[in-house]
Coordinates of C-alpha atoms in Angstrom, one line a residue:
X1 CA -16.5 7.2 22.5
X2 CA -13.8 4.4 22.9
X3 CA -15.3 0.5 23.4
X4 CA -13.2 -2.1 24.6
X5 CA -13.5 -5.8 25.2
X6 CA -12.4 -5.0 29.1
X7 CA -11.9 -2.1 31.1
X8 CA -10.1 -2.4 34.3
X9 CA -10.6 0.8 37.1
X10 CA -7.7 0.3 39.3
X11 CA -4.0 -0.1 39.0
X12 CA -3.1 -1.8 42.3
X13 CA -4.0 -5.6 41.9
X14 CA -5.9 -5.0 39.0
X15 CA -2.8 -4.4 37.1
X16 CA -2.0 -8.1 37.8
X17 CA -5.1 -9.0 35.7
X18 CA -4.2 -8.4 32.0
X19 CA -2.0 -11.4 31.7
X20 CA -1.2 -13.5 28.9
X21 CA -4.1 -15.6 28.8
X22 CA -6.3 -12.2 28.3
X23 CA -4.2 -10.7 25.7
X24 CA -6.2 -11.2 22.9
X25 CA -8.9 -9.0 24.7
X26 CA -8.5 -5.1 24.1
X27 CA -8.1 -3.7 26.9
X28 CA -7.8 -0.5 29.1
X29 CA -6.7 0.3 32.7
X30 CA -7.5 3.8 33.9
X31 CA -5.5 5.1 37.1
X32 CA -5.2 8.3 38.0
X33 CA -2.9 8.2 41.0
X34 CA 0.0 5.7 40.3
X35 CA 0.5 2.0 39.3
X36 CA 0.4 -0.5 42.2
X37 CA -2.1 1.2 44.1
X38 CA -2.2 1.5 48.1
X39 CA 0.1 -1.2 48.9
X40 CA 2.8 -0.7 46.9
X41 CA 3.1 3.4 47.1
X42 CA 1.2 4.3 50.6
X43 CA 1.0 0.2 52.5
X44 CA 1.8 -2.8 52.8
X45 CA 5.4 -2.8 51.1
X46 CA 6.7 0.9 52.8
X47 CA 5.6 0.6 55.9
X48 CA 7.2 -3.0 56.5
X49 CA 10.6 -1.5 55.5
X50 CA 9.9 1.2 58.0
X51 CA 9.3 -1.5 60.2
X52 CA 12.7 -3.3 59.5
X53 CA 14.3 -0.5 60.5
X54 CA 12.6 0.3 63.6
X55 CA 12.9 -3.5 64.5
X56 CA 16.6 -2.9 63.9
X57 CA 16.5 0.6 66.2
X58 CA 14.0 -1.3 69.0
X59 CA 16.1 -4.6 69.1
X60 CA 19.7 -2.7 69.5
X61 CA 18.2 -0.9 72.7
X62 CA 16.9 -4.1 73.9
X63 CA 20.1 -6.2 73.7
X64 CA 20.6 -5.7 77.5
X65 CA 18.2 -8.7 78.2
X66 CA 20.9 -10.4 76.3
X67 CA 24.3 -9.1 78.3
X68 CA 24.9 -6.7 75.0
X69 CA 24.6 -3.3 75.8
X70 CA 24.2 -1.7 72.7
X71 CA 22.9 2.2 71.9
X72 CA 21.4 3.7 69.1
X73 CA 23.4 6.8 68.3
X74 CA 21.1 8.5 65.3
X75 CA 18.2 7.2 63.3
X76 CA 18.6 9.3 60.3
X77 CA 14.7 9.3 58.5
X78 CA 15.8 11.0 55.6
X79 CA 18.4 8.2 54.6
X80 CA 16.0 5.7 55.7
X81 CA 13.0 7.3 53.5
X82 CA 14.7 7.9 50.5
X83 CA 16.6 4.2 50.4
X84 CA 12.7 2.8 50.6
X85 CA 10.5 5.3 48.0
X86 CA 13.9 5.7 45.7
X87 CA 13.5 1.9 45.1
X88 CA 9.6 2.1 45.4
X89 CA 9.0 5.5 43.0
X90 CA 10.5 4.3 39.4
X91 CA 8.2 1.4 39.2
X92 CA 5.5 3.4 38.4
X93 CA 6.7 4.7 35.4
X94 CA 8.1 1.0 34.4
X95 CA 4.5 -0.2 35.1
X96 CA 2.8 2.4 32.6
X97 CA 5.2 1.9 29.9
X98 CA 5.1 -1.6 29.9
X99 CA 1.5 -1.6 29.6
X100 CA 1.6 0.9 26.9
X101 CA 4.3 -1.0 24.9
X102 CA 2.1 -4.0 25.2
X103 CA -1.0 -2.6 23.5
X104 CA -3.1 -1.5 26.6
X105 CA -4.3 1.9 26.4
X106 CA -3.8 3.5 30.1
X107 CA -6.0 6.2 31.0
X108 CA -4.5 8.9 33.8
X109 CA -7.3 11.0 34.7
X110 CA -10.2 9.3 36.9
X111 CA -13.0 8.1 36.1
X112 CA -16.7 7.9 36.6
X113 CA -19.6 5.9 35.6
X114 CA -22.4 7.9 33.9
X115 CA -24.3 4.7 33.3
X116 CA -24.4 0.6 33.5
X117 CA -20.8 0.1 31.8
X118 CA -20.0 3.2 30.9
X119 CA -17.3 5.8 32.9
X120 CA -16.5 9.2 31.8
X121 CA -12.5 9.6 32.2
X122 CA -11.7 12.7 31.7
X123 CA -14.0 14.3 28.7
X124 CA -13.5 10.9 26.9
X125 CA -16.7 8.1 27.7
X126 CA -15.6 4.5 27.0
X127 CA -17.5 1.5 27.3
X128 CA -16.3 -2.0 27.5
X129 CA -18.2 -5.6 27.4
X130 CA -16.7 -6.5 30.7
X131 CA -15.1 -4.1 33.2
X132 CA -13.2 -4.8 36.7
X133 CA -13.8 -2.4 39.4
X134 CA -10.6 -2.3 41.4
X135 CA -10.6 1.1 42.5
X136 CA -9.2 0.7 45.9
X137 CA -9.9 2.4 49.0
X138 CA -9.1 5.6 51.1
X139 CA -7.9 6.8 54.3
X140 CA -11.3 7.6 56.4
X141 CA -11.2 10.9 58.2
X142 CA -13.3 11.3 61.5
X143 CA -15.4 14.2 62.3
X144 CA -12.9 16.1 64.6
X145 CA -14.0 19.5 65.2
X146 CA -11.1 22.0 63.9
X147 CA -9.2 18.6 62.0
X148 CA -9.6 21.2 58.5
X149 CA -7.8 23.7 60.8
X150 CA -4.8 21.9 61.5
X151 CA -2.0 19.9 59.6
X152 CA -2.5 16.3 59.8
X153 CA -1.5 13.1 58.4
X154 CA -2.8 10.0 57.2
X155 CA -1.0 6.3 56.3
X156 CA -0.7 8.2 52.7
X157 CA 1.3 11.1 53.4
X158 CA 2.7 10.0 56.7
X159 CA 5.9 8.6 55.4
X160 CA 6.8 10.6 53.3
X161 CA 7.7 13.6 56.0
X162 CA 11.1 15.3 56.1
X163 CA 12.5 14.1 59.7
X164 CA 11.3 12.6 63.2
X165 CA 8.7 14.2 65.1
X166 CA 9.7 14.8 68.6
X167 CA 6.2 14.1 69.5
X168 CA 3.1 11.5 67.5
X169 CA -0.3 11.7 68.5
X170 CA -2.2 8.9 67.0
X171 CA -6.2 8.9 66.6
X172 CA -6.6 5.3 66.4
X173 CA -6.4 1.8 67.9
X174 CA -6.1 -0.6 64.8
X175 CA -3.5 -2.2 62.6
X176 CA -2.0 0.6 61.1
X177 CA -2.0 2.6 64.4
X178 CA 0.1 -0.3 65.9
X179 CA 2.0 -0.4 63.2
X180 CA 2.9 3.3 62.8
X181 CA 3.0 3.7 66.4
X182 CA 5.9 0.9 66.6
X183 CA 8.2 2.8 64.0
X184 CA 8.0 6.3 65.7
X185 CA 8.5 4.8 68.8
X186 CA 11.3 2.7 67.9
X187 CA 12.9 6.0 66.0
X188 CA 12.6 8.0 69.4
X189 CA 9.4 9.8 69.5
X190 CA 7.2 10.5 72.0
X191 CA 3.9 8.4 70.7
X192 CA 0.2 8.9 72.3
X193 CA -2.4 7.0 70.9
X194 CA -6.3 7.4 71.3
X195 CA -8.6 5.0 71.2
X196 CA -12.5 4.7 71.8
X197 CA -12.4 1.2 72.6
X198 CA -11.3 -0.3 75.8
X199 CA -8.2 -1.9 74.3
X200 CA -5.9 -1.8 70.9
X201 CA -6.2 -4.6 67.7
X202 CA -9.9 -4.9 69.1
X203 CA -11.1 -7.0 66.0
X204 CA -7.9 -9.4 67.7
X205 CA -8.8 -12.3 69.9
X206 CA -9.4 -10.9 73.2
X207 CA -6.2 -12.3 74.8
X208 CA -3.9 -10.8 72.2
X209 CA -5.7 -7.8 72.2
X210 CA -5.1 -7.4 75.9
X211 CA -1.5 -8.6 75.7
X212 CA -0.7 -6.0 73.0
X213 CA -2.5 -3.4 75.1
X214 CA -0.5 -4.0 78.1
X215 CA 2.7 -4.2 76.0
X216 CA 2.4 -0.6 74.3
X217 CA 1.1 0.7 77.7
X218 CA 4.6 0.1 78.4
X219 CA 6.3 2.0 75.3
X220 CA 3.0 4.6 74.9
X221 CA 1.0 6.9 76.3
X222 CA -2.3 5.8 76.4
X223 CA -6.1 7.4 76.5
X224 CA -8.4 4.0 76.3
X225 CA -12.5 4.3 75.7
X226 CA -11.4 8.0 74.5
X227 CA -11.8 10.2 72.3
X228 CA -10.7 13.5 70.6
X229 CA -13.1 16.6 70.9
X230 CA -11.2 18.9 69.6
X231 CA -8.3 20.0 67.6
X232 CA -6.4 23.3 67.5
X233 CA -2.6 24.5 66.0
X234 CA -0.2 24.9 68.5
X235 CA 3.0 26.4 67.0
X236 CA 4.3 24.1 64.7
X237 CA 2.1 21.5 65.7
X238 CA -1.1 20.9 67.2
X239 CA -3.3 20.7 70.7
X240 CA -5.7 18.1 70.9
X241 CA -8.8 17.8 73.6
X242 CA -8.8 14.2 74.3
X243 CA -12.6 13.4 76.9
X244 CA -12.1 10.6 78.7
X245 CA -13.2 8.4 81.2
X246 CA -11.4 10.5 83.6
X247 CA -12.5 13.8 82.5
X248 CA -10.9 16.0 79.1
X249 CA -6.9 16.5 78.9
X250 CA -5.1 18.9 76.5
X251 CA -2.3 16.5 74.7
X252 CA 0.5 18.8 72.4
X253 CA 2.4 16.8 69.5
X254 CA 4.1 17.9 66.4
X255 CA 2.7 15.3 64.4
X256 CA -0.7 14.1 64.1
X257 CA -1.6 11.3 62.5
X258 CA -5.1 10.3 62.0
X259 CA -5.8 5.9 61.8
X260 CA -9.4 5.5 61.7
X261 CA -9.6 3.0 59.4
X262 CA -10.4 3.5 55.5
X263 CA -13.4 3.4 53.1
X264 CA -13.8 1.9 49.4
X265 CA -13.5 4.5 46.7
X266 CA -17.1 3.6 45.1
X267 CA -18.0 7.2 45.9
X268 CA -15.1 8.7 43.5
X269 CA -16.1 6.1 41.0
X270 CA -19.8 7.0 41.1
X271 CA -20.4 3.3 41.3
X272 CA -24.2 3.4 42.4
X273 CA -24.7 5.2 38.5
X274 CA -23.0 2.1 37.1
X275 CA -26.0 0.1 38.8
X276 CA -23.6 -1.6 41.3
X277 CA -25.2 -2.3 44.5
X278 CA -23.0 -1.1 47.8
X279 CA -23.5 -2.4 51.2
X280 CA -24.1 -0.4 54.8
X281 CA -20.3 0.0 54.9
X282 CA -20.2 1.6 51.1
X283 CA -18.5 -1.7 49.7
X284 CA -19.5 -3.2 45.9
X285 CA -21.7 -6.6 46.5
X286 CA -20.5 -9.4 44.9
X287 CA -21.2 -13.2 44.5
X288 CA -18.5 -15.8 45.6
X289 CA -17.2 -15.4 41.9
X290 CA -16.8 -11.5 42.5
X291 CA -19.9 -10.9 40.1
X292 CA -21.8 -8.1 41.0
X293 CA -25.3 -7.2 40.0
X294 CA -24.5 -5.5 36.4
X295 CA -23.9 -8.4 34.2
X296 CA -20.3 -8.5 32.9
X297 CA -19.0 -6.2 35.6
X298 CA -16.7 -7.9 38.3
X299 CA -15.3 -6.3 41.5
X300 CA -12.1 -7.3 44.1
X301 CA -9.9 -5.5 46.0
X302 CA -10.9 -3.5 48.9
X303 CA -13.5 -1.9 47.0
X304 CA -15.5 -4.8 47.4
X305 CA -14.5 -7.0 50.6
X306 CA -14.0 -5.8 54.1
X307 CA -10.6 -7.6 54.7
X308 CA -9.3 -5.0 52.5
X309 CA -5.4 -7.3 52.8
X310 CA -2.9 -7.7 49.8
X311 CA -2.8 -11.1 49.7
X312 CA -6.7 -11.2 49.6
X313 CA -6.9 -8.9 46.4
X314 CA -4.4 -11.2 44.6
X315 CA -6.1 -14.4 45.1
X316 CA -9.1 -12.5 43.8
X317 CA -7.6 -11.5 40.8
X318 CA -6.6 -14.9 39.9
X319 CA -10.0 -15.9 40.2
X320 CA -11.7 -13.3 38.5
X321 CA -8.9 -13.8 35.8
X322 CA -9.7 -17.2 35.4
X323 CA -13.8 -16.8 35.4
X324 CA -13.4 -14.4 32.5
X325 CA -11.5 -17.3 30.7
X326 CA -14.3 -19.6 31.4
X327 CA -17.7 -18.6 31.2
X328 CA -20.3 -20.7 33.1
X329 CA -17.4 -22.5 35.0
X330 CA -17.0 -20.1 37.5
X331 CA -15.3 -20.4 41.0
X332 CA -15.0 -18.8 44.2
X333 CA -11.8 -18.5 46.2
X334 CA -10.1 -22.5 47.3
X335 CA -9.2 -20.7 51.0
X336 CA -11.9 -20.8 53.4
X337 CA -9.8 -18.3 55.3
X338 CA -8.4 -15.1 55.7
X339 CA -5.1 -14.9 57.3
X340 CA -3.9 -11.6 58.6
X341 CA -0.7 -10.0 60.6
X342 CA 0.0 -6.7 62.4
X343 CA 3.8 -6.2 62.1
X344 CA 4.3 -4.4 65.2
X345 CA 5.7 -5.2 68.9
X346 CA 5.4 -7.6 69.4
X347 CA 4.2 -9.2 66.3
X348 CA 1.0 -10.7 65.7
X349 CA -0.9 -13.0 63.2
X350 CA -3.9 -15.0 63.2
X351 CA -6.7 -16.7 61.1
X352 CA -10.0 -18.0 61.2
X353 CA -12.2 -18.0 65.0
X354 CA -11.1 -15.5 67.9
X355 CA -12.0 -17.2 71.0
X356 CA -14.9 -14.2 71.4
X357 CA -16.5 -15.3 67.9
X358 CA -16.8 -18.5 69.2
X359 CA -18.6 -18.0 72.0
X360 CA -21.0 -15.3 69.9
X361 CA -21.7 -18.1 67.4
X362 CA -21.6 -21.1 70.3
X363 CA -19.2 -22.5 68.0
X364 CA -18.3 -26.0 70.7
X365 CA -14.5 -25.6 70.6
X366 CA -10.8 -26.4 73.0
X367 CA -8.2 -24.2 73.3
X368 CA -5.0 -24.7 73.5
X369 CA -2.0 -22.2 74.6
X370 CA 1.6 -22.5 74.1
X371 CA 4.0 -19.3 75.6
X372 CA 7.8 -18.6 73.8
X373 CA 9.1 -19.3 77.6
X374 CA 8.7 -22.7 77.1
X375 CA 10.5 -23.1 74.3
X376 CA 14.0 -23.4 73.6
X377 CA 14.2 -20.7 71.2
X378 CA 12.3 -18.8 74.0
X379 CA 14.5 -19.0 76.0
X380 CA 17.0 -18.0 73.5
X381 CA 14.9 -14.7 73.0
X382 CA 14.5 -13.9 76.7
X383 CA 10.6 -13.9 75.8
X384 CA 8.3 -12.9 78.7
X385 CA 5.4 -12.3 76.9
X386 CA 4.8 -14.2 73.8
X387 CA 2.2 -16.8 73.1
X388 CA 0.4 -19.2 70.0
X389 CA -3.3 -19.6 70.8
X390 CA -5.6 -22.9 69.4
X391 CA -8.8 -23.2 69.2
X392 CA -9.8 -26.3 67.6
X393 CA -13.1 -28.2 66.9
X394 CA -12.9 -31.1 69.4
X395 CA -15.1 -33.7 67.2
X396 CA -13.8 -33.0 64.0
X397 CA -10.3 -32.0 65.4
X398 CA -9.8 -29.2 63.1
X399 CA -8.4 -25.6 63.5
X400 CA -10.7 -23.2 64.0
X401 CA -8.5 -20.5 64.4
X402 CA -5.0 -19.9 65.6
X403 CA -3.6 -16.6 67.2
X404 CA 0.4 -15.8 67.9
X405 CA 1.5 -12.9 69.7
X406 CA 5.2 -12.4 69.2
X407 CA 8.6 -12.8 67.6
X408 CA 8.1 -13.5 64.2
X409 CA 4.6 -14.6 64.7
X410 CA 3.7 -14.1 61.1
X411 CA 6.1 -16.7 59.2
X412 CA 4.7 -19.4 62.2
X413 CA 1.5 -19.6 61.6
X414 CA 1.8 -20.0 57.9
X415 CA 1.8 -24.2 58.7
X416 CA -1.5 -23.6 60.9
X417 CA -2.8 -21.4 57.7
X418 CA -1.9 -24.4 55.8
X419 CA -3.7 -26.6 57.8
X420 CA -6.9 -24.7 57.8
X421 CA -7.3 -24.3 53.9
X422 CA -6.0 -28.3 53.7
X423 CA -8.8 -30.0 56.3
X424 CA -5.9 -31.1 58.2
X425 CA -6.3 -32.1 62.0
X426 CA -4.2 -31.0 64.6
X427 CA -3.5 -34.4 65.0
X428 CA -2.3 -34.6 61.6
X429 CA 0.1 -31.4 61.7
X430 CA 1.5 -32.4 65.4
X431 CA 2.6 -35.9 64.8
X432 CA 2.8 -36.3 61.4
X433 CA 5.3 -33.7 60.8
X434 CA 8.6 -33.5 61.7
X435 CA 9.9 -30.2 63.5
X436 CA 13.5 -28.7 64.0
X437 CA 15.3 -28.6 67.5
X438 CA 15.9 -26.3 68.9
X439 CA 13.7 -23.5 66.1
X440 CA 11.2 -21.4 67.1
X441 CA 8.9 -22.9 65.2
X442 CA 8.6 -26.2 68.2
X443 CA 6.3 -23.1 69.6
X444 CA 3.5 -24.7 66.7
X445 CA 4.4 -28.3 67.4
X446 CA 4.0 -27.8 71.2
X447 CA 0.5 -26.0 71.3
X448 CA -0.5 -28.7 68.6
X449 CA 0.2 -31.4 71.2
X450 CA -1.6 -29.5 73.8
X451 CA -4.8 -29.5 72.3
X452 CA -7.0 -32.0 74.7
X453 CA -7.3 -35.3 73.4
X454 CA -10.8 -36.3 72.8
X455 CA -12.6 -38.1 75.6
X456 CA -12.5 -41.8 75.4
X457 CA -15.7 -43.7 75.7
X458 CA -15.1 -47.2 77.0
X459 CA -16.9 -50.6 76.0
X460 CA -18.0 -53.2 77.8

């Protein structure tokens, strides 16, 4: 049996945690797959340098708008996939070696808790005074009758294929569906989707969801409020029985890629035999300072919260990192919200209220709405379609949320993210500020100065 002051489970933002201010701790990391964990090898980072391409592929063919008629003459995958994991792949090995060569032992091999802070990795049971649970989460796989008959792919194997498929059937209707969808699309396939609600990006606001739904109706083939009965191999591909609202239709692709969202790795972990209490959805429970109920175990990441974004597991780290430094001074995350983007086509971000939560919760609230025609830059883009959406707390005269659908839509609402975590009014951020003519981002400043002025109560 090994003992260490702190064990981390997870390579991927837990790596981040054994900084300098936690050196003097011994510690361990045990990974068995490889270091950076789902967004550097199998996310985030991969898929948004497919998506630069594809942008780049997409944007040539739709020059015409613009007077330049431009063609795409080959979109070579291979050249395109090997540019992106040949820069991604080494840093793995970097990562281990470095930890290695700075005194933390790394375990390979996965582990398991056999009790309250203790995990079995491998045939070797190590204990630790504190541990992290970082352990990530999975692709979820539906119940498809004949899916174990069939070859399919997921968000981790899916980019790492030899060359286009002619044809993409999608089983999905949420970020990584759009997302995915986009780059096949844009590299010349033939992409269906499948979705079992009535629109795509449901969890969206309502009015971005729709608008998104409309615009891939345009590029896709789409079965809505769907869903697949059955698969089969067809050749080199597969058949898939997709029951519908209008009855059941036999859809052939080459590929098929399965995007039903994904589930927290607590079951490989064994997590309920360290004592850690999971939630309906299979997710650690935590307090605000990402203590669960084992004393001197912590959990982040998308093992524990149901954003299951980057940027969320990093903040977490810094604030688990810093609650380990000061015991009985703990802290919660400083951002009351959760900013998110889909990097599809069009783009899409958004934080805090869609305009359905706020009627759910009877959350009093004005909207504002501000299209890309109306700007200058719009106008520059030849945008038809694109919009910011405001909904702001008309006493307090606060963002609630904010909602853009379109070109770059996740760099603009960084100042509305801003504005949110800072108590800022809408007020403050339209006047106050000074915005550059003619930049896109006058799409902000203008739906800020559309938000309804409170009423005016006159005296006598």
């Amino acid at each position: 049996m090994s003992h260490y002051d702190l064990i981390v489970l997870g390579a991927g933002s837990g790596n981040m945690l054994p900084g300098d201010d936690l050196r003097h701790l011994r510690t361990a990391i045990v990974e068995p797959d490889r270091f950076g964990g789902t967004c550097l090898n199998r996310g985030c980072i991969p898929t948004k340098m497919f998506v630069v391409a594809a942008e780049a592929a997409s944007n040539a063919r739709a020059a015409a708008r613009l007077g330049i008629h431009a063609t795409v003459d080959t979109v070579n995958w291979k050249e395109i996939r090997d540019r992106i994991f040949g820069r991604i792949d080494p840093l793995h090995e970097k990562a281990l070696a470095y930890r290695r060569e700075n005194g933390i032992d790394v375990y390979t091999e996965p582990a398991r808790f056999v009790a309250p802070k203790t995990v079995l990795v491998g045939s070797e049971r190590l204990t630790a005074d504190t541990f992290v649970v970082a352990a990530g989460s999975r692709p979820k796989l539906p119940p498809i009758p004949g899916l174990s008959d069939v070859p399919y792919h997921t968000s981790d194997t899916v980019m790492r294929i030899d060359e286009i498929p002619t044809s993409v059937l999608i089983v999905g209707g949420g970020f990584i569906a759009a997302e995915f969808g986009h780059v096949f699309a844009s590299f010349g396939s033939q992409v269906t989707i499948v979705q079992s609600g009535p629109r795509l990006l449901m969890a969206e606001d309502e009015q971005v969801s729709a608008a998104f739904t409309e615009a891939a109706d345009h590029r896709h083939r789409l079965f809505l409020e769907a869903q697949v009965s059955a698969v089969r191999p067809d050749g080199a591909g597969i058949t898939a029985t997709v029951a519908g609202p209008a009855g059941e239709v036999d859809v052939h692709a080459d590929l098929l890629l399965i995007c039903t969202g994904r589930r927290p790795n607590t079951d490989l972990i064994n997590a309920a035999a360290g004592g850690l209490t999971l939630d309906e959805h299979g997710h650690v429970v935590t307090d605000e300072a990402y203590r669960t109920g084992v004393p001197g175990v912590w959990a982040l990441g998308d093992v524990a919260n149901h954003f299951q974004l980057k940027h969320m597991a990093n903040a977490e780290v810094r604030v688990v990192a810093h609650n380990l430094q000061h015991p009985g001074a703990e802290r919660g995350l400083t951002s009351p919200v959760a900013p998110h983007a889909v990097f599809t086509e069009p783009q899409i971000a958004s934080v805090g209220l869609t305009e359905q939560d706020a009627r759910t919760r009877n959350v009093d609230h004005v909207v504002a709405l501000r299209r890309y025609s109306d700007t200058a830059y719009g106008w520059a883009l030849e945008d038809t379609t694109g919009f910011a959406k405001l909904l702001v707390d008309p006493t307090a005269r606060t963002l609630l949320g904010a909602h853009i659908f379109g070109p770059h839509a996740a760099l603009l609402i960084q100042p509305l993210i801003q504005a949110m975590s800072l108590g800022q009014t809408v007020d403050q951020i339209a006047r106050d500020v000074l915005y550059i003519h003619p930049a896109l981002t006058e799409l902000i400043e203008q739906a800020l100065l559309d938000v309804p002025s409170p009423a005016r109560t006159e005296h006598s």
